[in-house]
XYZ file of C-alpha atoms in Angstrom:
428
model
C 82.618 108.835 115.929
C 85.128 109.318 113.603
C 88.339 111.351 114.395
C 89.215 114.152 111.237
C 93.099 114.869 111.442
C 95.313 116.370 108.883
C 98.863 114.086 107.539
C 101.855 114.256 107.105
C 104.239 111.761 106.361
C 106.739 109.217 104.540
C 106.491 106.168 103.589
C 109.088 102.723 102.636
C 108.868 99.694 102.132
C 112.380 97.045 103.087
C 115.755 95.501 101.861
C 116.460 92.072 103.413
C 119.252 93.403 104.931
C 117.152 95.460 107.610
C 114.341 93.007 108.051
C 117.554 91.062 109.782
C 118.230 93.842 111.560
C 115.041 94.529 112.797
C 113.927 91.362 113.254
C 117.252 90.646 115.602
C 115.371 93.339 117.736
C 112.532 91.898 118.580
C 111.580 90.544 121.568
C 111.648 86.409 120.821
C 108.304 84.491 121.079
C 106.105 81.979 123.495
C 106.935 78.939 121.082
C 110.483 80.139 118.901
C 109.969 79.882 115.510
C 111.613 77.495 113.150
C 114.282 79.211 111.194
C 113.503 80.034 107.629
C 116.300 79.827 104.910
C 118.629 81.817 105.063
C 119.104 85.407 103.026
C 121.450 85.013 100.852
C 124.219 87.523 99.887
C 124.675 90.265 97.380
C 123.278 93.164 95.982
C 120.205 94.319 96.989
C 116.653 92.420 96.241
C 118.466 90.133 94.305
C 118.895 85.935 95.182
C 121.523 83.676 94.386
C 119.986 82.467 91.940
C 119.456 85.143 90.085
C 119.607 86.354 86.204
C 118.976 89.590 86.099
C 121.340 91.917 84.720
C 120.839 95.992 86.371
C 124.219 96.930 83.964
C 122.090 95.921 80.929
C 119.476 97.855 82.426
C 120.653 100.817 82.169
C 119.085 101.718 85.504
C 120.584 103.808 88.495
C 123.060 100.717 90.524
C 122.064 102.694 93.562
C 118.239 102.071 93.237
C 117.371 100.075 96.593
C 114.447 98.798 98.062
C 113.179 101.308 100.606
C 113.204 100.670 104.169
C 110.285 100.678 106.663
C 110.562 103.048 110.228
C 110.480 100.923 112.948
C 108.239 103.533 114.246
C 105.296 105.423 112.891
C 104.540 108.669 112.284
C 103.092 110.991 115.144
C 99.240 111.774 114.342
C 100.104 115.619 113.674
C 103.040 114.532 111.298
C 100.713 112.304 109.163
C 99.491 112.903 105.227
C 96.207 113.409 106.115
C 96.353 116.743 103.053
C 98.426 115.363 100.827
C 95.012 112.794 99.705
C 92.717 113.757 97.091
C 89.926 111.820 96.322
C 86.590 112.035 94.033
C 84.399 114.819 94.666
C 81.990 113.444 98.317
C 85.060 111.069 99.377
C 86.840 112.471 102.396
C 89.598 110.894 104.070
C 90.019 110.169 108.014
C 93.067 108.745 110.505
C 91.434 105.603 111.197
C 94.052 104.507 113.994
C 97.445 105.119 114.001
C 100.831 103.966 116.272
C 101.115 100.615 114.641
C 104.617 100.938 112.736
C 104.485 98.376 109.838
C 101.194 97.534 109.379
C 100.057 96.270 106.535
C 96.883 92.981 106.014
C 93.831 93.870 107.778
C 92.140 91.111 109.102
C 88.360 91.604 111.304
C 87.421 88.677 114.238
C 83.785 88.496 114.549
C 84.060 90.613 117.544
C 84.700 93.630 115.503
C 89.047 93.266 116.897
C 90.956 94.390 113.857
C 94.486 92.407 113.282
C 96.893 93.831 111.534
C 99.679 92.186 110.323
C 103.804 92.931 109.128
C 106.463 92.431 106.999
C 109.823 93.633 107.807
C 109.040 94.042 112.094
C 107.991 91.227 113.101
C 105.005 91.893 114.492
C 100.915 91.144 114.761
C 98.889 93.985 115.586
C 95.302 93.995 117.427
C 92.983 97.309 117.255
C 90.293 97.098 119.644
C 87.558 100.172 120.739
C 87.642 101.806 124.184
C 85.446 104.040 125.338
C 84.795 105.613 121.766
C 88.669 105.905 120.997
C 90.763 102.887 119.903
C 93.434 101.283 121.172
C 97.225 99.471 120.053
C 98.138 95.967 121.385
C 101.179 94.882 120.160
C 99.992 90.813 119.768
C 102.903 88.766 118.816
C 106.185 90.173 118.333
C 109.304 88.002 117.237
C 108.252 86.280 113.897
C 109.926 86.402 110.481
C 107.400 88.480 108.626
C 103.786 88.027 109.391
C 102.228 89.375 106.507
C 99.442 86.759 106.049
C 96.569 86.913 107.988
C 92.845 84.985 107.704
C 90.003 85.512 110.698
C 87.701 81.630 109.839
C 85.350 81.159 112.931
C 86.922 82.950 115.601
C 90.541 82.159 114.783
C 93.249 83.791 114.367
C 95.215 81.961 110.914
C 99.381 83.648 111.152
C 101.712 83.091 108.140
C 104.578 84.313 108.771
C 107.342 82.599 105.409
C 106.326 78.658 106.282
C 104.605 79.284 108.978
C 101.855 78.628 110.297
C 100.165 78.379 113.437
C 96.036 79.024 114.781
C 94.942 81.552 117.891
C 91.856 80.323 118.383
C 89.115 82.251 120.253
C 91.734 84.659 119.642
C 89.299 87.557 120.437
C 88.616 86.391 124.623
C 92.529 86.181 124.739
C 93.869 89.602 123.883
C 95.692 89.835 126.650
C 97.819 86.450 126.358
C 97.284 85.043 122.957
C 98.725 81.975 124.980
C 100.394 79.148 122.520
C 99.296 78.503 119.148
C 98.145 75.542 117.293
C 101.042 74.720 115.169
C 99.977 73.363 111.795
C 103.206 74.496 110.267
C 103.799 70.806 108.948
C 100.981 70.152 107.438
C 101.365 73.132 105.605
C 105.203 72.229 103.922
C 105.413 76.055 103.254
C 108.868 76.066 101.565
C 111.227 78.297 104.055
C 113.135 80.736 101.432
C 112.781 84.178 102.801
C 112.505 85.960 99.143
C 108.658 86.931 98.171
C 107.459 84.444 100.798
C 106.027 86.614 102.600
C 102.375 85.160 103.216
C 99.011 86.356 102.293
C 96.081 84.553 102.584
C 92.116 84.328 102.634
C 89.322 81.425 102.642
C 87.816 81.321 98.462
C 84.224 80.555 98.279
C 85.058 77.153 98.425
C 85.887 77.276 101.945
C 89.722 76.191 100.810
C 92.547 78.686 102.663
C 94.160 79.516 99.468
C 97.634 81.103 100.274
C 100.995 82.228 97.839
C 104.269 81.546 97.356
C 106.143 83.777 95.742
C 109.706 83.158 93.218
C 112.535 82.638 95.357
C 114.481 85.417 93.582
C 113.375 88.534 90.992
C 114.248 86.561 87.914
C 115.392 83.472 87.198
C 114.358 79.028 86.641
C 112.138 77.986 89.454
C 110.279 75.063 90.173
C 106.997 75.306 89.400
C 106.077 72.871 91.955
C 107.680 75.075 94.827
C 107.370 78.340 93.815
C 105.486 81.242 91.813
C 102.551 80.141 92.662
C 98.560 79.971 94.232
C 98.279 77.583 96.302
C 95.265 75.770 98.326
C 94.094 73.770 101.113
C 91.864 72.106 103.910
C 91.959 74.113 106.897
C 93.677 71.886 108.297
C 97.187 71.693 105.745
C 95.416 69.067 103.787
C 94.716 67.953 100.396
C 97.113 70.995 98.726
C 96.497 71.852 94.869
C 98.226 74.233 92.800
C 95.357 76.468 91.245
C 97.609 78.953 89.360
C 101.086 78.999 88.571
C 103.790 81.422 86.710
C 103.202 83.651 89.822
C 106.105 85.977 90.581
C 105.158 87.341 93.514
C 100.968 87.808 94.601
C 100.396 89.129 97.888
C 96.072 90.690 97.302
C 93.856 88.576 96.025
C 89.710 88.147 96.060
C 86.870 86.394 94.738
C 84.514 88.264 92.731
C 80.993 88.606 94.116
C 79.248 87.587 91.121
C 81.706 85.419 88.895
C 83.392 83.875 92.290
C 86.198 84.204 89.977
C 89.897 84.616 91.660
C 91.180 87.783 90.581
C 95.010 88.873 91.949
C 97.833 91.362 91.776
C 101.006 90.296 90.621
C 104.513 92.443 91.111
C 107.126 92.276 87.334
C 110.225 91.912 88.112
C 112.871 94.618 88.313
C 115.829 96.193 86.481
C 114.641 95.079 83.383
C 114.259 99.044 82.620
C 112.815 102.015 84.637
C 109.392 101.680 82.027
C 108.631 97.591 83.159
C 108.102 95.653 82.229
C 104.017 96.357 84.132
C 103.123 94.669 87.216
C 100.014 92.813 86.232
C 96.270 92.264 87.571
C 95.172 88.881 86.501
C 91.704 86.523 86.439
C 91.806 82.837 86.616
C 89.425 81.342 84.844
C 87.087 78.891 86.713
C 87.574 76.110 83.995
C 91.396 76.924 84.408
C 92.583 75.925 87.663
C 96.185 74.940 87.713
C 96.852 77.621 84.391
C 100.088 79.224 83.557
C 100.432 83.073 83.957
C 104.070 83.441 82.747
C 106.493 83.623 84.699
C 109.721 83.445 84.937
C 109.865 84.047 80.988
C 106.436 86.166 79.901
C 105.780 89.221 81.453
C 102.750 91.870 81.254
C 101.180 92.049 77.559
C 103.278 89.917 75.989
C 107.459 90.286 76.463
C 109.403 87.709 76.445
C 112.103 88.275 79.046
C 115.365 89.787 78.389
C 118.088 87.397 80.252
C 115.506 83.931 80.373
C 114.873 82.704 77.100
C 112.892 79.800 75.770
C 111.014 79.982 72.253
C 107.632 80.889 71.627
C 107.314 82.521 75.839
C 104.162 83.236 76.049
C 102.871 80.373 74.403
C 99.746 79.276 76.380
C 100.050 82.213 78.680
C 96.640 83.188 80.288
C 97.796 87.834 79.810
C 96.531 90.116 82.453
C 93.242 91.388 82.356
C 95.246 94.702 82.799
C 98.240 96.566 83.523
C 98.797 97.869 86.857
C 102.018 99.958 85.844
C 105.677 99.650 86.146
C 107.371 99.067 89.172
C 104.295 100.058 90.469
C 103.949 97.026 93.493
C 99.800 96.417 93.695
C 99.699 94.415 96.846
C 96.062 94.557 98.166
C 93.337 94.024 96.747
C 89.696 94.145 97.149
C 86.026 94.237 95.936
C 83.982 96.738 97.056
C 79.578 95.397 97.720
C 78.772 97.550 100.134
C 76.285 100.811 99.681
C 78.131 104.026 101.297
C 79.628 104.849 97.761
C 77.554 105.788 94.961
C 76.737 102.591 93.263
C 78.629 103.413 90.137
C 81.578 101.727 92.660
C 79.162 99.053 93.004
C 82.418 95.374 92.057
C 84.663 97.368 91.608
C 88.255 95.793 92.868
C 90.350 98.502 95.092
C 94.211 98.114 94.758
C 96.742 99.258 96.943
C 99.508 100.342 94.823
C 102.488 99.766 96.902
C 104.807 102.229 95.057
C 108.133 101.210 92.925
C 111.712 101.151 94.250
C 113.285 99.825 91.377
C 112.448 102.894 88.852
C 114.271 106.279 88.582
C 111.053 108.290 88.742
C 108.582 106.950 90.813
C 105.262 105.579 90.950
C 101.833 104.220 91.763
C 101.715 105.233 96.265
C 98.188 105.557 95.716
C 95.337 103.571 95.590
C 93.229 102.535 92.270
C 90.231 100.940 90.882
C 89.300 98.223 88.664
C 86.773 98.276 86.157
C 85.759 94.869 85.558
C 83.864 94.143 82.298
C 84.551 90.356 81.295
C 88.102 89.075 81.176
C 89.549 92.934 81.178
C 89.822 95.265 84.096
C 90.760 99.153 83.787
C 92.185 100.889 86.154
C 91.019 105.100 87.000
C 93.087 106.745 90.657
C 91.270 106.774 93.023
C 93.042 108.174 96.607
C 96.178 109.941 94.909
C 98.170 113.023 96.032
C 100.988 110.579 98.426
C 103.922 111.008 95.474
C 104.876 114.708 95.280
C 104.093 115.597 91.211
C 107.401 117.595 90.848
C 109.645 116.170 93.599
C 109.548 113.013 92.979
C 108.714 112.447 96.650
C 106.457 110.087 98.573
C 104.479 110.354 101.709
C 103.075 106.807 102.500
C 102.778 103.699 101.130
C 99.357 102.197 100.811
C 100.015 98.354 100.969
C 96.025 96.920 101.744
C 92.431 97.952 102.038
C 89.404 96.853 103.671
C 85.905 97.521 102.919
C 83.777 97.517 105.997
C 80.390 96.636 106.922
C 79.243 100.257 106.835
C 80.585 100.733 103.827
C 84.122 102.652 104.288
C 87.462 101.568 102.425
C 90.375 101.428 105.153
C 93.608 101.517 103.979
C 96.757 100.679 105.328
C 99.736 102.980 105.397
C 103.322 100.990 106.047
C 105.201 103.512 105.747
C 103.664 106.384 108.671
C 102.134 103.082 110.663
C 98.524 104.261 109.836
C 95.286 103.307 108.603
C 92.596 106.076 106.678
C 88.573 105.504 106.687
C 87.585 106.559 103.508
C 84.095 107.915 103.713
C 81.469 109.121 101.151
C 79.923 112.104 102.095
C 76.912 111.239 99.874
C 75.266 109.531 103.458
C 75.673 109.228 106.296
C 77.599 106.625 107.389
C 76.848 104.279 110.929
C 80.345 103.599 112.570
């Protein structure tokens, strides 16, 4: 049985300054984390390495990342009444009361694990007597956005830390000490764009992204701006994609098996972008270059870091996903609840812009794949006011469920929405 509840909300992302302040208030975990590199001082969203030119961008200099509320929105104030979907679809509140919740993964016994960025927590959501209960499973971590479940073990990736909790669903009351794999994976400690997304691929390897340690700068291509893969124990590291500024969402096409990923474009180069990207890694091009920091979007040379033939040898996007849209979670749909036209499309949560005067995103779109290209179409809209330039929620991740429904996490409101199709009765 599912609860249908009307909702009205708010939504936001977070500055590193706020992240540090909020994390400082969290209780320390049982095993004190190895401290990541300190966030540098400077303008919001910029590091000491940055070659950004905010003045030259002709944007409002007061633009700044949107902070995440430390408390979840009350259920009766969630923005359900604002959500718009194609005919036949409906939205419900699946769970609430988990502030800052982003990534979602499900254990083999049905426990939903939810990661956060700025609040340093991992939640566990279970069913009890037909009602969902939220437990704060882990606290005091540094941006534990990366979660993945394999063989009953929960992997938690928090900046440069990799922790594995074996048989986690039998230990929800007290997870105990994890197996610390940090030294095996050797992830860089910088905080900037280093919050993680991780997933096991069809090859059994653990894929992890390492973002650029700046908005726009010269990076070490052997360390930052890439997607890597490892054996589950942290051995055998390979770089599978380079020149990737900041992807925190990827998935494999259910037919071709190719890796598709979102990528957030640079800031302070104008309200129009360069636009964010949806990229495809061809199977025969492991290690390919996707352009950062010299080439953006459909072949735009960077205005601040210049080199001859900036886009030569770069794989251009399969589709552009909009200016400062902040595409995060992406998952291909293989369920049977939705109409057949949604089979094998990719759902993408666009978190929403901060470095843009007229806001953009704050929605969920579908990407219809055709070979190496994709077409972006709206799906879940309404959380961005068309007239008042205000947002009411920030979709962060999407997760298709076994019954065919689609879950959408809303980081701003601390809620998860369930999208179903009325043309078929779904099983719980």
